CSV table of C-alpha atoms and ligand atoms in Angstrom, one decimal:
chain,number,residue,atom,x,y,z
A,1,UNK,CA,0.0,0.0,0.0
A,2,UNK,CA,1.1,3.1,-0.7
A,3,UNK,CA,1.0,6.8,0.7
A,4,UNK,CA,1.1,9.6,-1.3
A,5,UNK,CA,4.7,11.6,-2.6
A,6,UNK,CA,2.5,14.8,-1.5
A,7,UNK,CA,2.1,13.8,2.0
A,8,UNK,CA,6.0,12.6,2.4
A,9,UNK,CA,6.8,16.0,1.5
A,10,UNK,CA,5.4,17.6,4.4
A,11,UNK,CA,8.5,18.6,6.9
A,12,UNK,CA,7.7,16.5,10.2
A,13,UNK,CA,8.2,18.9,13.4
A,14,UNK,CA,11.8,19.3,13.8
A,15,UNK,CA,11.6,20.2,17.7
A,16,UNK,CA,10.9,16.6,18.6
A,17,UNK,CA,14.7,15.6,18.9
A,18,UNK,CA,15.1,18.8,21.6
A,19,UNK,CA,12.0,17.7,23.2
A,20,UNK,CA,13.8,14.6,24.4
A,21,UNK,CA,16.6,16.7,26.0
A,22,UNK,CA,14.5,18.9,27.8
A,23,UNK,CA,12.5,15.9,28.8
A,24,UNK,CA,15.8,14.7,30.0
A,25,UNK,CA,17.1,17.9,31.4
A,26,UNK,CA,13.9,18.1,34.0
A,27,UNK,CA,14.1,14.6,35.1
A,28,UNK,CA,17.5,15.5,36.5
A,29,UNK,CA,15.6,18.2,38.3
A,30,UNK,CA,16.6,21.0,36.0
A,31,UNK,CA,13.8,24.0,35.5
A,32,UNK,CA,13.6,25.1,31.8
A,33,UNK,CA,12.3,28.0,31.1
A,34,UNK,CA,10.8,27.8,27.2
A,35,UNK,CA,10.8,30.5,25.0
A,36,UNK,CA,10.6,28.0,21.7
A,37,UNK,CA,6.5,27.8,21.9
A,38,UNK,CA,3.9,30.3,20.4
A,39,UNK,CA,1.5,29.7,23.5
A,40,UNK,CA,0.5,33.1,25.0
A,41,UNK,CA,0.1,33.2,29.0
A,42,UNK,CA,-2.1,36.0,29.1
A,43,UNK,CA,-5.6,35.3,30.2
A,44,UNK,CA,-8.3,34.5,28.0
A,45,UNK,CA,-11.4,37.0,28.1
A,46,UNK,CA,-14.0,35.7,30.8
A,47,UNK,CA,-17.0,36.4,28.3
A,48,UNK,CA,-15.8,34.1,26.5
A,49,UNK,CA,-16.6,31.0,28.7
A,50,UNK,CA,-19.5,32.9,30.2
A,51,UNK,CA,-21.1,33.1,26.9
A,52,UNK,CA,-20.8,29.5,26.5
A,53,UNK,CA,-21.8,28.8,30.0
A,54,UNK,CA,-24.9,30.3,29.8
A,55,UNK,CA,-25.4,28.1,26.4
A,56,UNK,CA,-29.4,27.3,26.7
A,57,UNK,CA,-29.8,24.8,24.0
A,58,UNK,CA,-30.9,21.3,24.1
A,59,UNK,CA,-29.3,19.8,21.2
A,60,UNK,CA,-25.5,21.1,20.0
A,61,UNK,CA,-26.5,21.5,16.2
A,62,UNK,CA,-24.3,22.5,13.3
A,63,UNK,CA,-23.6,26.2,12.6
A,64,UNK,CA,-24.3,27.2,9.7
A,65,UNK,CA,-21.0,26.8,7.0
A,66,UNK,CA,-20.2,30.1,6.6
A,67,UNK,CA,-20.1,30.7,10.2
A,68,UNK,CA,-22.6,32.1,12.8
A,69,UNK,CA,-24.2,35.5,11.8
A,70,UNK,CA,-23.7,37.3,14.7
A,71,UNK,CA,-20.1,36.4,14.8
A,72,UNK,CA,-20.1,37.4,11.0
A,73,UNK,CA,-21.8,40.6,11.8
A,74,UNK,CA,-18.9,41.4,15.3
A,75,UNK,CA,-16.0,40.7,13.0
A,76,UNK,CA,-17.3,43.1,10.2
A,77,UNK,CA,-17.6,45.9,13.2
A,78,UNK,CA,-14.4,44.9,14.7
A,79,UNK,CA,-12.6,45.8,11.4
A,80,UNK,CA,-14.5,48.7,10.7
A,81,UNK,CA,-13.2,49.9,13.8
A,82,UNK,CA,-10.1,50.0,12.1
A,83,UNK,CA,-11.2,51.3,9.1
A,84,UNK,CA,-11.1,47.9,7.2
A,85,UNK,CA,-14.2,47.9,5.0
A,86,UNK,CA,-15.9,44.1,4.8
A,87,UNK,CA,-19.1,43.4,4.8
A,88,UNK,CA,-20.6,40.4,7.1
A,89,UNK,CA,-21.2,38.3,3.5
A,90,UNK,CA,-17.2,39.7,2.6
A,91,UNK,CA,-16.1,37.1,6.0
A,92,UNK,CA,-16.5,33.4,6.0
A,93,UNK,CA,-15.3,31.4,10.0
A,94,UNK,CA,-12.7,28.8,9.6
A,95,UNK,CA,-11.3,26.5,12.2
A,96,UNK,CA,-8.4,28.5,13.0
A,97,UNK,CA,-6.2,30.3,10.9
A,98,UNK,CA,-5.0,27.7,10.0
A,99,UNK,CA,-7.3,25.9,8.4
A,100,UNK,CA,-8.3,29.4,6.4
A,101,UNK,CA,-4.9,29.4,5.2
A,102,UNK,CA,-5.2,25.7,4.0
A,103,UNK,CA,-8.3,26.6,2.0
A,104,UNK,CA,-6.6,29.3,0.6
A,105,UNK,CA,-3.8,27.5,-0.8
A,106,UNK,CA,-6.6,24.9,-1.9
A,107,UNK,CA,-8.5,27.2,-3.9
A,108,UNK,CA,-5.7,29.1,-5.7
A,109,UNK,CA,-3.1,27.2,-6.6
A,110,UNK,CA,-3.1,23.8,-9.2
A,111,UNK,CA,-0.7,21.4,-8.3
A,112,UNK,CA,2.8,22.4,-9.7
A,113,UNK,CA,1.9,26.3,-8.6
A,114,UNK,CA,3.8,28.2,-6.8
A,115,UNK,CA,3.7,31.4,-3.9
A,116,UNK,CA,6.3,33.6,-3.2
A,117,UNK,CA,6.8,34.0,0.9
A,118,UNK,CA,9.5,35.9,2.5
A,119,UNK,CA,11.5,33.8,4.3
A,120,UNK,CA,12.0,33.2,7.3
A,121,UNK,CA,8.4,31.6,7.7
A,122,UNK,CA,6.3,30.6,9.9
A,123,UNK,CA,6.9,27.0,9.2
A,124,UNK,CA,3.0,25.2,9.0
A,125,UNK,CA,3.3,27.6,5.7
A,126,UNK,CA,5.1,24.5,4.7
A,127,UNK,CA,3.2,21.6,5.8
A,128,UNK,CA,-0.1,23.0,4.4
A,129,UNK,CA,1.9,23.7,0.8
A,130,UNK,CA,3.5,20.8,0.1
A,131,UNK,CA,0.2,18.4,1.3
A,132,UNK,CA,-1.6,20.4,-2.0
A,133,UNK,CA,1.9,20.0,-4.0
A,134,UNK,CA,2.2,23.6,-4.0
A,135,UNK,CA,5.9,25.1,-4.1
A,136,UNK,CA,6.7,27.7,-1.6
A,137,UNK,CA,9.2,30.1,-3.5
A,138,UNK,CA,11.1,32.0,-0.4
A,139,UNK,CA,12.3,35.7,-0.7
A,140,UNK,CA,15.1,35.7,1.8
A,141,UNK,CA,15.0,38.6,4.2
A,142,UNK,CA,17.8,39.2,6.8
A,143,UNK,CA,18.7,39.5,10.5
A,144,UNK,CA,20.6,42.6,9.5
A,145,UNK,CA,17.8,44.5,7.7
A,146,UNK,CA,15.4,43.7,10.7
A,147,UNK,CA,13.7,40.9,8.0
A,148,UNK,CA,12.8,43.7,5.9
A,149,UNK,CA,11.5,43.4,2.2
A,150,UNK,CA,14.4,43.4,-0.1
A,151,UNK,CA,14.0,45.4,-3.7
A,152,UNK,CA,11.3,45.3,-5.7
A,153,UNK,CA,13.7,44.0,-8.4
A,154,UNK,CA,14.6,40.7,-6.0
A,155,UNK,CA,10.9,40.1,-5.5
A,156,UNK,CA,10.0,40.4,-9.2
A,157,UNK,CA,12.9,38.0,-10.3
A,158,UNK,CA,11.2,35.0,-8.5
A,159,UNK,CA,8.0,35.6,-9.9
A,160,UNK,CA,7.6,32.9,-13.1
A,161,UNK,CA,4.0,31.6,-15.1
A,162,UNK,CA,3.1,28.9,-12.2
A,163,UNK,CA,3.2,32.1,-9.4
A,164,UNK,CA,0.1,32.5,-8.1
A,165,UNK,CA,0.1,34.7,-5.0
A,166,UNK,CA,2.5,36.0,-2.2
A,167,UNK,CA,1.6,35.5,1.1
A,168,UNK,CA,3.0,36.4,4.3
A,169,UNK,CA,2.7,37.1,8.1
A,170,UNK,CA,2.3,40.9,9.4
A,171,UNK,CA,3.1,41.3,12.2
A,172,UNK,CA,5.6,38.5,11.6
A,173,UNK,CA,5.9,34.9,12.9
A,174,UNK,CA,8.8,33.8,13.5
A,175,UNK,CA,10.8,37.7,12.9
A,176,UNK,CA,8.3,40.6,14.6
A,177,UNK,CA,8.8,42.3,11.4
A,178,UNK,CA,6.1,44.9,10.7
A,179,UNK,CA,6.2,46.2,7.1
A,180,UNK,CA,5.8,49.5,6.3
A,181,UNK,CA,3.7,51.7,4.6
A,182,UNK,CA,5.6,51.3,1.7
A,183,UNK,CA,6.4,47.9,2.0
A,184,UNK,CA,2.4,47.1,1.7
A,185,UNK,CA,2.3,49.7,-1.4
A,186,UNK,CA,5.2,48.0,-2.7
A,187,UNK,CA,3.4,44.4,-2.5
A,188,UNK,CA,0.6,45.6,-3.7
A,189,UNK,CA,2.0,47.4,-7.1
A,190,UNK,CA,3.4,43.8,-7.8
A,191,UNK,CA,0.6,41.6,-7.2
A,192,UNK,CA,-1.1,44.2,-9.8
A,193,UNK,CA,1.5,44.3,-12.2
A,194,UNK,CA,1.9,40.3,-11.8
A,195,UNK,CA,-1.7,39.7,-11.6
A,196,UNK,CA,-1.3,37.5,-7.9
A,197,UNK,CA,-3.3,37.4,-5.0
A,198,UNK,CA,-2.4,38.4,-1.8
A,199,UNK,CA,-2.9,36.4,1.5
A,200,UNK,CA,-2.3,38.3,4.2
A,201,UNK,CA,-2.1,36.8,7.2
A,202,UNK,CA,-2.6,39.6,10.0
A,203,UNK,CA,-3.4,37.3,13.4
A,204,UNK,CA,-1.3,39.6,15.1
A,205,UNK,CA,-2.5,43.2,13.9
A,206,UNK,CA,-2.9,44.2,17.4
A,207,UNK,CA,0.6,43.4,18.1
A,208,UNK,CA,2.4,46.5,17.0
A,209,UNK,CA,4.8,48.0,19.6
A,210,UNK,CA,6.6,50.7,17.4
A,211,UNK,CA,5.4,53.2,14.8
A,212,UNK,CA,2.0,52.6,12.3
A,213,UNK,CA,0.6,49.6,11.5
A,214,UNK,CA,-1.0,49.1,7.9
A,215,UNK,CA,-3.1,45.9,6.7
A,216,UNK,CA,-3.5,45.2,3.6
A,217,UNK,CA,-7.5,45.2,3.8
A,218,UNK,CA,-7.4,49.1,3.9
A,219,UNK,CA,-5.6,49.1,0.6
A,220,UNK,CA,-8.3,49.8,-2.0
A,221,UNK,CA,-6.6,49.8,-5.2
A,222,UNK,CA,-6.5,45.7,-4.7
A,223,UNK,CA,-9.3,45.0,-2.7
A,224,UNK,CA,-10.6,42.3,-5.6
A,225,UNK,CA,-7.1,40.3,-4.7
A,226,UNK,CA,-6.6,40.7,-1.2
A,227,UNK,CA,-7.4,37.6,1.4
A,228,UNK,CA,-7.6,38.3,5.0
A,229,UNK,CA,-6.2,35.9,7.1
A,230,UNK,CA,-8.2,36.1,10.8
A,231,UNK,CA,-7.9,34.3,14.2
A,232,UNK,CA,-8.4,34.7,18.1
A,233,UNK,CA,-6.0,32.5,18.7
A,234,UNK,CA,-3.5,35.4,20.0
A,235,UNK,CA,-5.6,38.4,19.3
A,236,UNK,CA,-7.7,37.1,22.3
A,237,UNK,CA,-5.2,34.4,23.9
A,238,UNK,CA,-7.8,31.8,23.0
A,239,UNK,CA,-5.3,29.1,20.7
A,240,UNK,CA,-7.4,26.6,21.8
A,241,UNK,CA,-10.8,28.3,20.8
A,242,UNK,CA,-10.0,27.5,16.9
A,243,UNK,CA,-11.9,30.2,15.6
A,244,UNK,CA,-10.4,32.1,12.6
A,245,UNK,CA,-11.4,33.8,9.6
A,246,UNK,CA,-11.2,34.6,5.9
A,247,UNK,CA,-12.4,37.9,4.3
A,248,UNK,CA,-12.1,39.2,0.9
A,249,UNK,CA,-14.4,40.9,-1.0
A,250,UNK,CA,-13.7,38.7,-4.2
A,251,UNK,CA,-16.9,37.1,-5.0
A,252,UNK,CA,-15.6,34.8,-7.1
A,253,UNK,CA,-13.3,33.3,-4.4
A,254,UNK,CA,-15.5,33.5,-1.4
A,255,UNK,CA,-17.9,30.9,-3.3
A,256,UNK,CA,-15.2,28.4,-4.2
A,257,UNK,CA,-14.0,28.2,-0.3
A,258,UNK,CA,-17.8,28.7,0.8
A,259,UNK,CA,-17.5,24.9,-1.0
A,260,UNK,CA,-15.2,23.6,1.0
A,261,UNK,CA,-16.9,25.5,4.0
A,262,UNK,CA,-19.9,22.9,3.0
A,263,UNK,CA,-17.8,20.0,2.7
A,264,UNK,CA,-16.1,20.1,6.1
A,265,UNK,CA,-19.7,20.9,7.2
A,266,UNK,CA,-19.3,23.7,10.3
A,267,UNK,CA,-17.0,25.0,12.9
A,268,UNK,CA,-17.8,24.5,16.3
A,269,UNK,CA,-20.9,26.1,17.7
A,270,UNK,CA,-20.6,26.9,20.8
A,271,UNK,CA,-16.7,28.4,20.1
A,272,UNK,CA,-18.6,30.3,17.4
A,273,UNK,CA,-20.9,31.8,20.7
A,274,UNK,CA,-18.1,32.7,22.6
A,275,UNK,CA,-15.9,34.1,20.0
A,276,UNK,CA,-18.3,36.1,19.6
A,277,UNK,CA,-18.2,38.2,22.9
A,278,UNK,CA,-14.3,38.0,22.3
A,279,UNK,CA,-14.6,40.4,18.9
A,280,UNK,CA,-16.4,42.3,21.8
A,281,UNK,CA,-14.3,43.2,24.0
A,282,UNK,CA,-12.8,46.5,24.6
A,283,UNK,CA,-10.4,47.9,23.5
A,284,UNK,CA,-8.4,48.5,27.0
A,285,UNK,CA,-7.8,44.7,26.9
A,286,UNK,CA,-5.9,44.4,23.6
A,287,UNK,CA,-4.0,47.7,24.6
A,288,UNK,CA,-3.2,46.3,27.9
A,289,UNK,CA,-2.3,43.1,26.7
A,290,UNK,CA,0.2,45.0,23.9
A,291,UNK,CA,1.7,47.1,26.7
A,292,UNK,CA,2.7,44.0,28.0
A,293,UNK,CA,4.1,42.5,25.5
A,294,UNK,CA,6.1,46.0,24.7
A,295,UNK,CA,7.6,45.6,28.1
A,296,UNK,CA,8.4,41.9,27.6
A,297,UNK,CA,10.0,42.2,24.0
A,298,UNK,CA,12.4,45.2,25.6
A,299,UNK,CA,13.2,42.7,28.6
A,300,UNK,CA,14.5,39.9,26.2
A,301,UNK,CA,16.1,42.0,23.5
A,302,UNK,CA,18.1,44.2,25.7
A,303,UNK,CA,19.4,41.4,27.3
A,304,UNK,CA,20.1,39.6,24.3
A,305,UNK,CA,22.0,42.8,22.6
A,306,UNK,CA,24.7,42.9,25.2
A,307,UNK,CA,26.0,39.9,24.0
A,308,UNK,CA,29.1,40.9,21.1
A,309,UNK,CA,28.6,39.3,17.5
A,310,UNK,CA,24.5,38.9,18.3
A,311,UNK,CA,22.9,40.2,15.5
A,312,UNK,CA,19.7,41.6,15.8
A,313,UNK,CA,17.4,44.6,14.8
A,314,UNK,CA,14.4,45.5,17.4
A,315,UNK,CA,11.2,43.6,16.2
A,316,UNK,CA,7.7,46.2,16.9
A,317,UNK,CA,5.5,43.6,16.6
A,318,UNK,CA,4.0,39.6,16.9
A,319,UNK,CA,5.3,38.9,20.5
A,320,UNK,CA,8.9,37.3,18.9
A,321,UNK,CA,12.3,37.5,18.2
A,322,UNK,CA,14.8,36.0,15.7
A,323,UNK,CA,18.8,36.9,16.1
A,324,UNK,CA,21.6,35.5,14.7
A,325,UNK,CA,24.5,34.2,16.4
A,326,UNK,CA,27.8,34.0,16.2
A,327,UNK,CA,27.7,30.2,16.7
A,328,UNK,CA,28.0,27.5,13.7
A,329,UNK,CA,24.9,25.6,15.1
A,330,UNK,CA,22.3,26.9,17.1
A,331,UNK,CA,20.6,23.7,17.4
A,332,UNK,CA,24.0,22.5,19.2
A,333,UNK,CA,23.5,25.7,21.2
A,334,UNK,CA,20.1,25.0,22.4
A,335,UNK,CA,21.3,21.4,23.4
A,336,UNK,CA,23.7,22.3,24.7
A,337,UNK,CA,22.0,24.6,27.2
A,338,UNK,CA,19.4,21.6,27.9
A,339,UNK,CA,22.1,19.4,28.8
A,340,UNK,CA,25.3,21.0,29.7
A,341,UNK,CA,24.2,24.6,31.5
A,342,UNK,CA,22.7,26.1,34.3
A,343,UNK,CA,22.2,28.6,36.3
A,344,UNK,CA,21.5,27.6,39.8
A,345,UNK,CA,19.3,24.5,38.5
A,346,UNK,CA,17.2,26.5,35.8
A,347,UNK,CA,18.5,26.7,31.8
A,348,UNK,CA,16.4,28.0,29.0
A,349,UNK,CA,15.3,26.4,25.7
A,350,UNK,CA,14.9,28.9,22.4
A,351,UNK,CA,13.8,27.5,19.0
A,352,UNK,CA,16.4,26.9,16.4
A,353,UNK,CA,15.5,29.2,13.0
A,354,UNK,CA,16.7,26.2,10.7
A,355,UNK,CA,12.9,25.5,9.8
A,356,UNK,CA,11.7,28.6,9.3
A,357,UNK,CA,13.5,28.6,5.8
A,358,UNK,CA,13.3,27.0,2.3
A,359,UNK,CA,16.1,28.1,1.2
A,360,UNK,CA,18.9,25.5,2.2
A,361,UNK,CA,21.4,26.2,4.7
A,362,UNK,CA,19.9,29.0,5.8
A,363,UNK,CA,19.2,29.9,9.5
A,364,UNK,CA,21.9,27.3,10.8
A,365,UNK,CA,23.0,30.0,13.1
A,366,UNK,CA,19.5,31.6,14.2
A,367,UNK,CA,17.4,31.4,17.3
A,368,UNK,CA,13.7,32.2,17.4
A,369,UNK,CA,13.1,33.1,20.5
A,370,UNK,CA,9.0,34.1,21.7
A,371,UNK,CA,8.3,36.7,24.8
A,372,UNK,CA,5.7,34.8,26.0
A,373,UNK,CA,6.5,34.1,29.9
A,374,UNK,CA,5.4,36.9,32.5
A,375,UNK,CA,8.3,39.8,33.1
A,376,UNK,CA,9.9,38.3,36.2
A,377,UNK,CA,10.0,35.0,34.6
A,378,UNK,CA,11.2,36.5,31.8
A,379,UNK,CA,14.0,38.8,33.0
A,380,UNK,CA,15.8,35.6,34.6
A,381,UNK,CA,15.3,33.1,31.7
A,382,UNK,CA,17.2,36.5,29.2
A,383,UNK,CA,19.7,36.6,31.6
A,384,UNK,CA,20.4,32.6,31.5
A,385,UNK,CA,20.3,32.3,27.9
A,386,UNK,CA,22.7,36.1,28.2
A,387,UNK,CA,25.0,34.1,30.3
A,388,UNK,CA,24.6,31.0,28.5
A,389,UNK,CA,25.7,32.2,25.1
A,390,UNK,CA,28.6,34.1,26.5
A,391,UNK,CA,30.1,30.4,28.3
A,392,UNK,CA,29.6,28.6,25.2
A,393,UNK,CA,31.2,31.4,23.3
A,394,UNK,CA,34.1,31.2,25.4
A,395,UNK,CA,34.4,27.0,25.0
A,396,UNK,CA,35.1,27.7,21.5
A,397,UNK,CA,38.0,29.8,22.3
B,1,LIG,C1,-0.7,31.0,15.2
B,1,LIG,C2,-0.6,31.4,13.8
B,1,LIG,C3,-1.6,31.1,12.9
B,1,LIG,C4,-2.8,30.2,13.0
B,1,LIG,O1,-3.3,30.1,14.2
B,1,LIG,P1,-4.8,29.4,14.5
B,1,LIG,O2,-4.7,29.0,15.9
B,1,LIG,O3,-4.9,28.3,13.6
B,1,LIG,O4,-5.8,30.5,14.2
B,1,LIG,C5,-1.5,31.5,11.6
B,1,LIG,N1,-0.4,32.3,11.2
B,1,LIG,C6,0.5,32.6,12.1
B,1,LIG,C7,1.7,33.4,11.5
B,1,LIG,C8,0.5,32.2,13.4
B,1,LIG,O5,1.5,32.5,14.2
């Protein structure tokens, strides 16, 4: 029996292997702090499980395929707020972002197809590519530019008759990158020129800590090509909620998904009920919440900064951070500090960049690390992995 080339393609999660030594490391009693995982700490909205508490009916039916009215209709005000124009018909609910990415790759791309994303990635980017056999083509971006766009020129270049879109994370996972004004004008004038959609995924649009946010569903000239990619997963701290959305006001496209919306027959309901009390919530919680994170992401990167040959621009938004270091492997690194360091019993475990990239060889020497532990927690796991890099510098001498 066989199983299919497509499905051998997909990557399997490259973190296992350093699962087993910090499996190991705190059986011998050692406290790991992890800053490798995505999995926000701060508290999920109580309307949320209120909303579902107070749940009257007698039989949990489906929802409806396109997703719950009323949480259609607090999504379309909750972009309106900022000035994103969709209608509730313009918004379809997914399980997750996730799966509205998946659906988007689905329904644009033949097999052989490709999609330009700027590297580094948020690796499931990956997994949900190759399953449909389409080719990711990576635009490398780099430590030193603060994972900036490159040119125009070096975009263009990768752009051949099987490109069929150019998606991407903003705020970014795994770099905190927020683009710029310009940046979104610049993708923009090339998905025009090239004739490509655009997926933006934006689940972290509240997560800007520096300077002007722009999302791409306020950009009118290409309103017929843009895809809003939608979750509460980390808007609301509610990952395990799997309630996301797509919006775009292509017709054409929302009716092909709405098909797949049909096949996989509903979300959850009563997920659907609370989300939608989370799209309600004020606006002091998200500013709160991004305060926090502020102070968090200065913690960890000033720390980080003191140590010589660490190279690494400020990230203003997402709740992460990707430097280079000067080591050959940071997966050695972060065994290394599972196994052989510690300060006074406790050692710290970043994410090695490696598989955030296509492009070969790339990201040997990179560390993604997230900001997602409280700020006292935090402060001593940036001063362990400070101290940490500094002794395994110096074994090297
Ligand atoms: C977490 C995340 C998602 C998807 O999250 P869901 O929980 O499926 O909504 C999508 N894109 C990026 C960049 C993420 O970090």
């Amino acid at each position: 029996m066989n199983i299919s080339s497509r499905i051998k393609s997909v990557p399997a999660s490259t973190i296992m292997e350093l699962l087993t030594y910090s499996a190991e490391a705190k059986k011998k009693g050692k406290k790991v702090y992890h800053l490798n995982i995505g999995q926000p700490d701060i508290i999920t909205p109580k309307s949320f499980f209120e909303a579902i508490s107070s749940n009257k009916e007698d039989v949990l039916e489906y929802a409806l395929s396109e997703g719950l009215d009323e949480l259609r209709e607090a999504i379309k005000r909750y972009y309106n707020e900022y000035n994103i124009d969709f209608e509730k018909e313009d918004i379809l609910i997914l399980n997750g972002g996730s799966e509205a990415l998946f659906f988007c790759m689905i329904a644009l791309c033949n097999e052989g197809d490709n999609i330009l994303i700027p590297e580094p990635f948020y690796s499931n980017y990956n997994s949900f590519a190759n399953s449909v056999g389409v080719e990711i083509k990576p635009i490398t971006t780099l430590a030193e530019n603060g994972f900036h766009l490159p040119k125009k020129e070096e975009i263009v270049e990768k752009i051949d008759s099987k490109t069929r879109a150019i998606l991407f994370s903003n705020p970014g996972n795994p770099t905190g990158v927020v683009y710029s004004k310009e940046e979104i004008k610049m993708i923009s004038d090339i998905a025009k020129e090239h004739d490509l959609w655009i997926i933006a995924d934006e689940v972290y649009r509240e997560f800007v800590y520096d300077g002007e946010y722009t999302s791409l569903g306020s950009v009118k000239e290409v309103e017929d090509r843009v895809i809003i990619v939608d979750s509460v997963s980390k808007r609301y701290s509610a990952c395990g909620a799997r309630i996301g959305s797509l919006a775009s006001k292509n017709k054409e496209f929302m009716a092909q998904i709405l098909k797949l919306c049909q096949a996989r027959l509903s979300v959850p309901t009563l997920e659907q009920i609370g989300a939608v009390e989370l799209y309600k919530t004020d606006k002091s919680y998200l500013q709160d919440v991004n305060k926090e994170y502020k102070e968090r992401r200065d913690v960890l990167y000033n720390e980080l900064v003191k140590v010589p040959g660490v190279i690494c621009k400020k990230p203003t938004g997402a709740f992460y951070i990707v430097a280079k270091l000067p080591v050959k492997s940071a997966d050695d690194f972060v065994k290394w500090l599972l196994k052989d360091f510690d300060i006074d019993g406790e050692t710290v475990m970043p994410c090695p960049a490696e598989g955030f990239y296509a492009t070969e060889g790339l990201g040997k020497d990179e560390i993604r690390l997230a900001y997602i532990l409280n700020k006292e927690d935090l402060a001593k796991a940036s001063k362990i992995l400070k101290e940490g890099l500094e002794a395994y510098l110096e074994l090297d001498k």
